[in-house]
Amino acid sequence: MYEIGNDAADLFGMGSSGMPPDEALEQLEEIVARLGGDIIRLGFAELTAQEMRVGSIEIHSEEEFDIYLLDEVGMGPIAARETLAHELGHYILHHPLSDDGTLRANHMGEGPSQQAENEATWFAEALLLPDAALRDAAQKTNAAKVLARIFCVSEATVRNRARALDVKVS
């Protein structure tokens, strides 16, 4: 999954953005739109009826899908960016596996569902922190906090990805 995420990062021109989180989020939102996706933002008032959809994807066809996020008040740009990358992982990795051409993925489940969640997470980490870009940046600084700002991701995501690449961060 990491390899596919790295390939997608190359294809989409991802890497160490060094841009503000809002701009880095916009970059990912543009990728979703180019692929035929819509981002549906739900406010807290809508959560009662829609809460199972927050942080999920519904794929209707190869060129049409919806990703559900909390609105800007409920989810900052870094969390939204990581969630979008994760849901893109489901779109790229798992859509071809659905029987009827549709797929709904959320963070619930065990067994094969949990495996799909892990794969989408690994894809997202590689998309947002490609191998070469993270290794290059880590040679300049191994501070997870600084790397998180450079790549517009959480420190936890930096640490997970660094561990997978055997890159030392502090």
Backbone as JSON Lines, residues from 0, in Angstrom:
{"i":0,"aa":"M","n":[0.81,-1.18,0.0],"ca":[0.0,0.0,0.0],"c":[0.86,1.26,0.0]}
{"i":1,"aa":"Y","n":[2.01,1.15,0.69],"ca":[2.91,2.31,0.71],"c":[3.38,2.63,-0.71]}
{"i":2,"aa":"E","n":[3.69,1.6,-1.48],"ca":[4.18,1.83,-2.85],"c":[3.13,2.52,-3.71]}
{"i":3,"aa":"I","n":[1.88,2.1,-3.57],"ca":[0.8,2.73,-4.34],"c":[0.63,4.18,-3.89]}
{"i":4,"aa":"G","n":[0.72,4.42,-2.59],"ca":[0.64,5.79,-2.07],"c":[1.78,6.66,-2.59]}
{"i":5,"aa":"N","n":[2.98,6.09,-2.63],"ca":[4.13,6.82,-3.19],"c":[3.92,7.14,-4.66]}
{"i":6,"aa":"D","n":[3.43,6.16,-5.41],"ca":[3.15,6.39,-6.84],"c":[2.11,7.49,-7.03]}
{"i":7,"aa":"A","n":[1.07,7.47,-6.2],"ca":[0.04,8.5,-6.27],"c":[0.63,9.87,-5.91]}
{"i":8,"aa":"A","n":[1.52,9.9,-4.93],"ca":[2.17,11.17,-4.56],"c":[2.95,11.73,-5.74]}
{"i":9,"aa":"D","n":[3.65,10.88,-6.45],"ca":[4.37,11.33,-7.65],"c":[3.4,11.83,-8.71]}
{"i":10,"aa":"L","n":[2.36,11.08,-8.95],"ca":[1.37,11.43,-9.97],"c":[0.71,12.78,-9.66]}
{"i":11,"aa":"F","n":[0.39,13.0,-8.39],"ca":[-0.33,14.22,-8.01],"c":[0.59,15.37,-7.59]}
{"i":12,"aa":"G","n":[1.9,15.13,-7.61],"ca":[2.84,16.19,-7.24],"c":[2.84,16.51,-5.76]}
{"i":13,"aa":"M","n":[2.68,15.49,-4.93],"ca":[2.68,15.69,-3.49],"c":[4.1,15.59,-2.97]}
{"i":14,"aa":"G","n":[4.31,16.03,-1.77],"ca":[5.61,15.97,-1.13],"c":[5.66,16.99,-0.03]}
{"i":15,"aa":"S","n":[6.84,17.4,0.35],"ca":[6.94,18.4,1.41],"c":[6.45,19.72,0.84]}
{"i":16,"aa":"S","n":[5.3,20.11,1.29],"ca":[4.66,21.29,0.7],"c":[5.27,22.57,1.22]}
{"i":17,"aa":"G","n":[5.57,22.63,2.5],"ca":[6.06,23.86,3.08],"c":[5.02,24.98,3.01]}
{"i":18,"aa":"M","n":[3.82,24.66,2.52],"ca":[2.77,25.67,2.4],"c":[1.91,25.66,3.65]}
{"i":19,"aa":"P","n":[1.16,26.74,3.88],"ca":[0.26,26.75,5.03],"c":[-0.76,25.61,4.94]}
{"i":20,"aa":"P","n":[-1.23,25.12,6.09],"ca":[-2.17,24.0,6.09],"c":[-3.41,24.22,5.22]}
{"i":21,"aa":"D","n":[-3.96,25.44,5.21],"ca":[-5.15,25.71,4.39],"c":[-4.85,25.49,2.91]}
{"i":22,"aa":"E","n":[-3.69,25.93,2.44],"ca":[-3.32,25.75,1.04],"c":[-3.04,24.28,0.73]}
{"i":23,"aa":"A","n":[-2.4,23.58,1.66],"ca":[-2.13,22.15,1.47],"c":[-3.44,21.37,1.39]}
{"i":24,"aa":"L","n":[-4.43,21.79,2.19],"ca":[-5.75,21.15,2.13],"c":[-6.4,21.42,0.78]}
{"i":25,"aa":"E","n":[-6.32,22.66,0.3],"ca":[-6.88,23.0,-1.01],"c":[-6.27,22.15,-2.12]}
{"i":26,"aa":"Q","n":[-4.96,21.9,-2.03],"ca":[-4.28,21.06,-3.02],"c":[-4.93,19.67,-3.07]}
{"i":27,"aa":"L","n":[-5.21,19.1,-1.92],"ca":[-5.82,17.78,-1.86],"c":[-7.28,17.83,-2.3]}
{"i":28,"aa":"E","n":[-7.98,18.9,-1.96],"ca":[-9.37,19.06,-2.41],"c":[-9.45,19.12,-3.93]}
{"i":29,"aa":"E","n":[-8.46,19.77,-4.55],"ca":[-8.42,19.84,-6.02],"c":[-8.2,18.46,-6.63]}
{"i":30,"aa":"I","n":[-7.39,17.64,-5.99],"ca":[-7.16,16.27,-6.47],"c":[-8.47,15.48,-6.4]}
{"i":31,"aa":"V","n":[-9.18,15.6,-5.29],"ca":[-10.48,14.92,-5.15],"c":[-11.4,15.34,-6.28]}
{"i":32,"aa":"A","n":[-11.49,16.64,-6.54],"ca":[-12.37,17.15,-7.6],"c":[-11.95,16.63,-8.97]}
{"i":33,"aa":"R","n":[-10.64,16.59,-9.25],"ca":[-10.17,16.08,-10.55],"c":[-10.54,14.63,-10.76]}
{"i":34,"aa":"L","n":[-10.6,13.87,-9.68],"ca":[-10.94,12.45,-9.76],"c":[-12.46,12.22,-9.83]}
{"i":35,"aa":"G","n":[-13.24,13.29,-9.7],"ca":[-14.7,13.16,-9.77],"c":[-15.39,13.13,-8.42]}
{"i":36,"aa":"G","n":[-14.67,13.48,-7.37],"ca":[-15.24,13.44,-6.04],"c":[-15.82,14.76,-5.58]}
{"i":37,"aa":"D","n":[-16.79,14.65,-4.7],"ca":[-17.37,15.8,-4.01],"c":[-17.07,15.66,-2.54]}
{"i":38,"aa":"I","n":[-16.73,16.78,-1.91],"ca":[-16.51,16.8,-0.47],"c":[-17.75,17.41,0.16]}
{"i":39,"aa":"I","n":[-18.38,16.65,1.02],"ca":[-19.59,17.11,1.69],"c":[-19.23,17.37,3.14]}
{"i":40,"aa":"R","n":[-19.34,18.63,3.53],"ca":[-19.0,19.04,4.89],"c":[-20.26,19.13,5.72]}
{"i":41,"aa":"L","n":[-20.24,18.46,6.85],"ca":[-21.38,18.43,7.76],"c":[-21.05,19.22,9.01]}
{"i":42,"aa":"G","n":[-21.99,20.04,9.44],"ca":[-21.83,20.77,10.69],"c":[-22.3,19.94,11.87]}
{"i":43,"aa":"F","n":[-22.01,20.43,13.06],"ca":[-22.39,19.7,14.27],"c":[-23.9,19.47,14.33]}
{"i":44,"aa":"A","n":[-24.69,20.42,13.84],"ca":[-26.14,20.28,13.87],"c":[-26.61,19.11,13.01]}
{"i":45,"aa":"E","n":[-25.86,18.75,12.0],"ca":[-26.24,17.67,11.1],"c":[-25.76,16.3,11.57]}
{"i":46,"aa":"L","n":[-24.98,16.27,12.63],"ca":[-24.36,15.01,13.04],"c":[-25.36,13.98,13.54]}
{"i":47,"aa":"T","n":[-26.44,14.4,14.13],"ca":[-27.38,13.42,14.66],"c":[-27.83,12.46,13.58]}
{"i":48,"aa":"A","n":[-28.21,13.0,12.44],"ca":[-28.71,12.15,11.35],"c":[-27.59,11.58,10.49]}
{"i":49,"aa":"Q","n":[-26.46,12.25,10.44],"ca":[-25.42,11.9,9.48],"c":[-24.13,11.38,10.11]}
{"i":50,"aa":"E","n":[-24.09,11.19,11.43],"ca":[-22.79,10.99,12.06],"c":[-22.02,9.77,11.56]}
{"i":51,"aa":"M","n":[-22.69,8.77,11.09],"ca":[-21.96,7.61,10.56],"c":[-21.22,7.96,9.27]}
{"i":52,"aa":"R","n":[-21.6,9.05,8.62],"ca":[-20.96,9.42,7.37],"c":[-19.69,10.25,7.57]}
{"i":53,"aa":"V","n":[-19.54,10.92,8.7],"ca":[-18.37,11.78,8.9],"c":[-17.11,10.92,8.84]}
{"i":54,"aa":"G","n":[-16.14,11.37,8.04],"ca":[-14.91,10.61,7.87],"c":[-15.13,9.33,7.08]}
{"i":55,"aa":"S","n":[-16.0,9.41,6.07],"ca":[-16.26,8.22,5.27],"c":[-16.35,8.6,3.8]}
{"i":56,"aa":"I","n":[-16.44,7.57,2.97],"ca":[-16.55,7.76,1.52],"c":[-17.68,6.88,1.0]}
{"i":57,"aa":"E","n":[-18.4,7.41,0.04],"ca":[-19.37,6.62,-0.72],"c":[-18.97,6.72,-2.18]}
{"i":58,"aa":"I","n":[-18.66,5.59,-2.77],"ca":[-18.24,5.56,-4.17],"c":[-19.42,5.05,-4.98]}
{"i":59,"aa":"H","n":[-19.87,5.89,-5.9],"ca":[-21.04,5.57,-6.71],"c":[-20.66,4.94,-8.04]}
{"i":60,"aa":"S","n":[-19.52,5.34,-8.57],"ca":[-19.0,4.79,-9.82],"c":[-17.52,5.15,-9.87]}
{"i":61,"aa":"E","n":[-16.86,4.74,-10.93],"ca":[-15.44,5.01,-11.05],"c":[-15.12,6.51,-11.11]}
{"i":62,"aa":"E","n":[-16.07,7.3,-11.57],"ca":[-15.84,8.73,-11.71],"c":[-16.71,9.57,-10.78]}
{"i":63,"aa":"E","n":[-17.34,8.96,-9.8],"ca":[-18.24,9.72,-8.93],"c":[-18.19,9.16,-7.51]}
{"i":64,"aa":"F","n":[-17.81,10.02,-6.57],"ca":[-17.78,9.6,-5.17],"c":[-17.94,10.82,-4.27]}
{"i":65,"aa":"D","n":[-18.37,10.56,-3.04],"ca":[-18.55,11.6,-2.03],"c":[-17.7,11.26,-0.83]}
{"i":66,"aa":"I","n":[-17.01,12.27,-0.3],"ca":[-16.26,12.14,0.94],"c":[-16.92,13.07,1.95]}
{"i":67,"aa":"Y","n":[-17.25,12.54,3.12],"ca":[-17.93,13.29,4.16],"c":[-16.94,13.7,5.25]}
{"i":68,"aa":"L","n":[-16.92,15.01,5.52],"ca":[-16.05,15.56,6.55],"c":[-16.87,16.46,7.46]}
{"i":69,"aa":"L","n":[-16.36,16.7,8.65],"ca":[-16.91,17.76,9.47],"c":[-16.58,19.09,8.81]}
{"i":70,"aa":"D","n":[-17.38,20.1,9.08],"ca":[-17.08,21.42,8.52],"c":[-15.82,22.0,9.18]}
{"i":71,"aa":"E","n":[-15.41,23.18,8.72],"ca":[-14.17,23.79,9.18],"c":[-14.15,24.05,10.68]}
{"i":72,"aa":"V","n":[-15.33,24.27,11.28],"ca":[-15.4,24.5,12.72],"c":[-15.06,23.21,13.47]}
{"i":73,"aa":"G","n":[-15.52,22.09,12.94],"ca":[-15.33,20.81,13.62],"c":[-14.04,20.09,13.27]}
{"i":74,"aa":"M","n":[-13.42,20.46,12.16],"ca":[-12.23,19.75,11.7],"c":[-11.27,20.75,11.07]}
{"i":75,"aa":"G","n":[-10.09,20.88,11.62],"ca":[-9.1,21.79,11.07],"c":[-8.49,21.25,9.79]}
{"i":76,"aa":"P","n":[-7.66,22.06,9.14],"ca":[-7.12,21.66,7.84],"c":[-6.22,20.43,7.88]}
{"i":77,"aa":"I","n":[-5.49,20.24,8.95],"ca":[-4.59,19.07,9.0],"c":[-5.4,17.79,9.15]}
{"i":78,"aa":"A","n":[-6.37,17.78,10.05],"ca":[-7.23,16.59,10.21],"c":[-8.02,16.33,8.94]}
{"i":79,"aa":"A","n":[-8.52,17.4,8.31],"ca":[-9.27,17.22,7.06],"c":[-8.37,16.66,5.97]}
{"i":80,"aa":"R","n":[-7.14,17.13,5.9],"ca":[-6.19,16.66,4.89],"c":[-5.89,15.17,5.09]}
{"i":81,"aa":"E","n":[-5.65,14.77,6.31],"ca":[-5.36,13.36,6.58],"c":[-6.59,12.49,6.29]}
{"i":82,"aa":"T","n":[-7.77,12.98,6.63],"ca":[-8.99,12.22,6.36],"c":[-9.22,12.1,4.85]}
{"i":83,"aa":"L","n":[-9.05,13.19,4.12],"ca":[-9.2,13.13,2.66],"c":[-8.24,12.12,2.05]}
{"i":84,"aa":"A","n":[-6.98,12.14,2.48],"ca":[-5.99,11.2,1.95],"c":[-6.38,9.76,2.27]}
{"i":85,"aa":"H","n":[-6.89,9.53,3.47],"ca":[-7.32,8.19,3.87],"c":[-8.48,7.72,2.99]}
{"i":86,"aa":"E","n":[-9.46,8.59,2.78],"ca":[-10.62,8.21,1.98],"c":[-10.23,8.03,0.51]}
{"i":87,"aa":"L","n":[-9.27,8.82,0.02],"ca":[-8.75,8.58,-1.33],"c":[-8.1,7.2,-1.41]}
{"i":88,"aa":"G","n":[-7.5,6.77,-0.31],"ca":[-6.95,5.41,-0.26],"c":[-8.03,4.37,-0.51]}
{"i":89,"aa":"H","n":[-9.19,4.54,0.12],"ca":[-10.3,3.62,-0.13],"c":[-10.72,3.69,-1.61]}
{"i":90,"aa":"Y","n":[-10.8,4.88,-2.14],"ca":[-11.22,5.05,-3.54],"c":[-10.26,4.33,-4.48]}
{"i":91,"aa":"I","n":[-8.98,4.54,-4.29],"ca":[-7.98,3.98,-5.2],"c":[-7.77,2.48,-4.96]}
{"i":92,"aa":"L","n":[-7.78,2.06,-3.71],"ca":[-7.45,0.67,-3.4],"c":[-8.65,-0.27,-3.39]}
{"i":93,"aa":"H","n":[-9.8,0.19,-2.94],"ca":[-10.89,-0.73,-2.63],"c":[-12.09,-0.65,-3.55]}
{"i":94,"aa":"H","n":[-12.26,0.42,-4.28],"ca":[-13.43,0.51,-5.16],"c":[-13.51,-0.66,-6.13]}
{"i":95,"aa":"P","n":[-12.42,-1.06,-6.75],"ca":[-12.54,-2.19,-7.68],"c":[-12.99,-3.5,-7.02]}
{"i":96,"aa":"L","n":[-12.96,-3.55,-5.7],"ca":[-13.32,-4.77,-4.99],"c":[-14.81,-4.89,-4.71]}
{"i":97,"aa":"S","n":[-15.58,-3.8,-4.91],"ca":[-17.01,-3.86,-4.58],"c":[-17.77,-4.65,-5.64]}
{"i":98,"aa":"D","n":[-18.79,-5.36,-5.21],"ca":[-19.56,-6.24,-6.11],"c":[-20.49,-5.48,-7.05]}
{"i":99,"aa":"D","n":[-21.16,-4.46,-6.55],"ca":[-22.19,-3.8,-7.35],"c":[-21.76,-2.45,-7.9]}
{"i":100,"aa":"G","n":[-20.48,-2.13,-7.81],"ca":[-20.01,-0.86,-8.34],"c":[-20.11,0.28,-7.35]}
{"i":101,"aa":"T","n":[-20.65,0.01,-6.15],"ca":[-20.69,1.04,-5.12],"c":[-19.93,0.54,-3.9]}
{"i":102,"aa":"L","n":[-19.49,1.48,-3.1],"ca":[-18.75,1.12,-1.89],"c":[-18.98,2.2,-0.86]}
{"i":103,"aa":"R","n":[-19.21,1.79,0.36],"ca":[-19.27,2.73,1.48],"c":[-18.25,2.24,2.49]}
{"i":104,"aa":"A","n":[-17.33,3.11,2.87],"ca":[-16.3,2.74,3.84],"c":[-16.32,3.74,4.98]}
{"i":105,"aa":"N","n":[-16.34,3.21,6.19],"ca":[-16.17,4.06,7.37],"c":[-15.25,3.33,8.34]}
{"i":106,"aa":"H","n":[-15.0,3.93,9.48],"ca":[-13.98,3.4,10.39],"c":[-14.49,2.34,11.35]}
{"i":107,"aa":"M","n":[-15.61,1.74,11.05],"ca":[-16.15,0.71,11.92],"c":[-15.79,-0.66,11.35]}
{"i":108,"aa":"G","n":[-15.67,-1.65,12.23],"ca":[-15.51,-3.0,11.72],"c":[-14.25,-3.68,12.2]}
{"i":109,"aa":"E","n":[-14.22,-4.97,11.93],"ca":[-13.09,-5.83,12.28],"c":[-12.79,-6.71,11.09]}
{"i":110,"aa":"G","n":[-11.77,-7.53,11.2],"ca":[-11.43,-8.47,10.14],"c":[-11.11,-7.77,8.84]}
{"i":111,"aa":"P","n":[-11.77,-8.18,7.73],"ca":[-11.48,-7.56,6.43],"c":[-11.72,-6.05,6.43]}
{"i":112,"aa":"S","n":[-12.73,-5.58,7.18],"ca":[-12.97,-4.14,7.26],"c":[-11.78,-3.44,7.91]}
{"i":113,"aa":"Q","n":[-11.25,-4.03,8.97],"ca":[-10.1,-3.42,9.64],"c":[-8.88,-3.45,8.73]}
{"i":114,"aa":"Q","n":[-8.71,-4.49,7.96],"ca":[-7.61,-4.56,7.0],"c":[-7.74,-3.45,5.97]}
{"i":115,"aa":"A","n":[-8.94,-3.21,5.48],"ca":[-9.17,-2.13,4.51],"c":[-8.85,-0.78,5.14]}
{"i":116,"aa":"E","n":[-9.19,-0.61,6.4],"ca":[-8.87,0.66,7.09],"c":[-7.35,0.83,7.22]}
{"i":117,"aa":"N","n":[-6.66,-0.25,7.58],"ca":[-5.2,-0.18,7.68],"c":[-4.58,0.17,6.34]}
{"i":118,"aa":"E","n":[-5.04,-0.46,5.28],"ca":[-4.5,-0.2,3.95],"c":[-4.73,1.24,3.53]}
{"i":119,"aa":"A","n":[-5.92,1.77,3.8],"ca":[-6.2,3.17,3.46],"c":[-5.3,4.11,4.26]}
{"i":120,"aa":"T","n":[-5.04,3.77,5.51],"ca":[-4.14,4.59,6.34],"c":[-2.72,4.55,5.79]}
{"i":121,"aa":"W","n":[-2.24,3.38,5.42],"ca":[-0.88,3.27,4.88],"c":[-0.76,4.04,3.57]}
{"i":122,"aa":"F","n":[-1.77,3.94,2.73],"ca":[-1.79,4.71,1.49],"c":[-1.71,6.2,1.8]}
{"i":123,"aa":"A","n":[-2.55,6.67,2.73],"ca":[-2.59,8.09,3.07],"c":[-1.25,8.58,3.59]}
{"i":124,"aa":"E","n":[-0.63,7.79,4.45],"ca":[0.68,8.19,4.99],"c":[1.71,8.34,3.88]}
{"i":125,"aa":"A","n":[1.72,7.41,2.93],"ca":[2.67,7.49,1.82],"c":[2.34,8.63,0.86]}
{"i":126,"aa":"L","n":[1.05,8.89,0.66],"ca":[0.65,10.0,-0.21],"c":[1.1,11.33,0.38]}
{"i":127,"aa":"L","n":[0.9,11.51,1.68],"ca":[1.22,12.78,2.33],"c":[2.69,12.89,2.73]}
{"i":128,"aa":"L","n":[3.34,11.76,2.92],"ca":[4.75,11.71,3.32],"c":[5.49,10.72,2.42]}
{"i":129,"aa":"P","n":[5.69,11.06,1.16],"ca":[6.38,10.13,0.26],"c":[7.79,9.79,0.77]}
{"i":130,"aa":"D","n":[8.23,8.58,0.46],"ca":[9.52,8.08,0.96],"c":[10.65,9.09,0.8]}
{"i":131,"aa":"A","n":[10.93,9.46,-0.43],"ca":[12.09,10.32,-0.7],"c":[11.95,11.68,-0.03]}
{"i":132,"aa":"A","n":[10.77,12.26,-0.06],"ca":[10.56,13.59,0.53],"c":[10.76,13.54,2.04]}
{"i":133,"aa":"L","n":[10.24,12.49,2.7],"ca":[10.42,12.39,4.15],"c":[11.88,12.13,4.5]}
{"i":134,"aa":"R","n":[12.53,11.25,3.77],"ca":[13.94,10.97,4.04],"c":[14.79,12.24,3.87]}
{"i":135,"aa":"D","n":[14.54,12.99,2.8],"ca":[15.28,14.24,2.57],"c":[15.05,15.24,3.69]}
{"i":136,"aa":"A","n":[13.8,15.42,4.07],"ca":[13.48,16.38,5.12],"c":[14.06,15.94,6.46]}
{"i":137,"aa":"A","n":[14.03,14.63,6.73],"ca":[14.55,14.12,8.01],"c":[16.07,14.26,8.11]}
{"i":138,"aa":"Q","n":[16.76,14.38,6.98],"ca":[18.21,14.64,7.03],"c":[18.5,16.05,7.51]}
{"i":139,"aa":"K","n":[17.55,16.97,7.28],"ca":[17.72,18.36,7.71],"c":[17.27,18.55,9.15]}
{"i":140,"aa":"T","n":[16.2,17.87,9.53],"ca":[15.71,17.91,10.9],"c":[15.0,16.6,11.2]}
{"i":141,"aa":"N","n":[15.24,16.09,12.4],"ca":[14.53,14.86,12.77],"c":[13.45,15.15,13.8]}
{"i":142,"aa":"A","n":[13.1,16.42,13.97],"ca":[12.06,16.8,14.92],"c":[10.68,16.54,14.31]}
{"i":143,"aa":"A","n":[9.93,15.64,14.92],"ca":[8.61,15.29,14.4],"c":[7.71,16.52,14.29]}
{"i":144,"aa":"K","n":[7.83,17.43,15.25],"ca":[7.0,18.64,15.23],"c":[7.28,19.49,14.0]}
{"i":145,"aa":"V","n":[8.56,19.64,13.65],"ca":[8.95,20.43,12.47],"c":[8.53,19.7,11.2]}
{"i":146,"aa":"L","n":[8.76,18.4,11.13],"ca":[8.37,17.62,9.96],"c":[6.85,17.67,9.76]}
{"i":147,"aa":"A","n":[6.11,17.64,10.85],"ca":[4.65,17.73,10.74],"c":[4.23,19.06,10.11]}
{"i":148,"aa":"R","n":[4.91,20.15,10.48],"ca":[4.59,21.45,9.87],"c":[4.98,21.47,8.4]}
{"i":149,"aa":"I","n":[6.12,20.91,8.07],"ca":[6.59,20.9,6.67],"c":[5.6,20.16,5.78]}
{"i":150,"aa":"F","n":[5.1,19.02,6.25],"ca":[4.22,18.17,5.43],"c":[2.73,18.42,5.69]}
{"i":151,"aa":"C","n":[2.41,19.31,6.61],"ca":[1.01,19.62,6.96],"c":[0.24,18.37,7.38]}
{"i":152,"aa":"V","n":[0.84,17.63,8.31],"ca":[0.21,16.44,8.87],"c":[0.4,16.49,10.39]}
{"i":153,"aa":"S","n":[-0.2,15.55,11.09],"ca":[-0.03,15.48,12.54],"c":[1.32,14.86,12.89]}
{"i":154,"aa":"E","n":[1.77,15.12,14.1],"ca":[3.01,14.49,14.56],"c":[2.86,12.97,14.59]}
{"i":155,"aa":"A","n":[1.68,12.49,14.96],"ca":[1.46,11.03,15.0],"c":[1.65,10.42,13.62]}
{"i":156,"aa":"T","n":[1.18,11.1,12.58],"ca":[1.35,10.59,11.22],"c":[2.83,10.59,10.84]}
{"i":157,"aa":"V","n":[3.56,11.62,11.21],"ca":[5.01,11.65,10.95],"c":[5.67,10.46,11.64]}
{"i":158,"aa":"R","n":[5.33,10.24,12.89],"ca":[5.97,9.14,13.65],"c":[5.63,7.78,13.04]}
{"i":159,"aa":"N","n":[4.38,7.57,12.66],"ca":[3.99,6.29,12.05],"c":[4.74,6.05,10.75]}
{"i":160,"aa":"R","n":[4.78,7.07,9.91],"ca":[5.44,6.93,8.61],"c":[6.95,6.75,8.78]}
{"i":161,"aa":"A","n":[7.54,7.51,9.69],"ca":[8.98,7.38,9.95],"c":[9.31,5.98,10.45]}
{"i":162,"aa":"R","n":[8.46,5.44,11.3],"ca":[8.68,4.08,11.81],"c":[8.64,3.07,10.66]}
{"i":163,"aa":"A","n":[7.69,3.24,9.75],"ca":[7.58,2.33,8.61],"c":[8.8,2.4,7.69]}
{"i":164,"aa":"L","n":[9.42,3.59,7.63],"ca":[10.59,3.77,6.77],"c":[11.9,3.59,7.52]}
{"i":165,"aa":"D","n":[11.83,3.3,8.81],"ca":[12.99,3.2,9.67],"c":[13.81,4.5,9.65]}
{"i":166,"aa":"V","n":[13.09,5.62,9.71],"ca":[13.69,6.95,9.78],"c":[13.54,7.4,11.23]}
{"i":167,"aa":"K","n":[14.62,7.84,11.82],"ca":[14.61,8.25,13.22],"c":[14.09,9.68,13.34]}
{"i":168,"aa":"V","n":[13.07,9.87,14.18],"ca":[12.55,11.2,14.5],"c":[12.48,11.35,16.0]}
{"i":169,"aa":"S","n":[12.52,12.58,16.44],"ca":[12.44,12.83,17.88],"c":[11.16,13.54,18.25]}
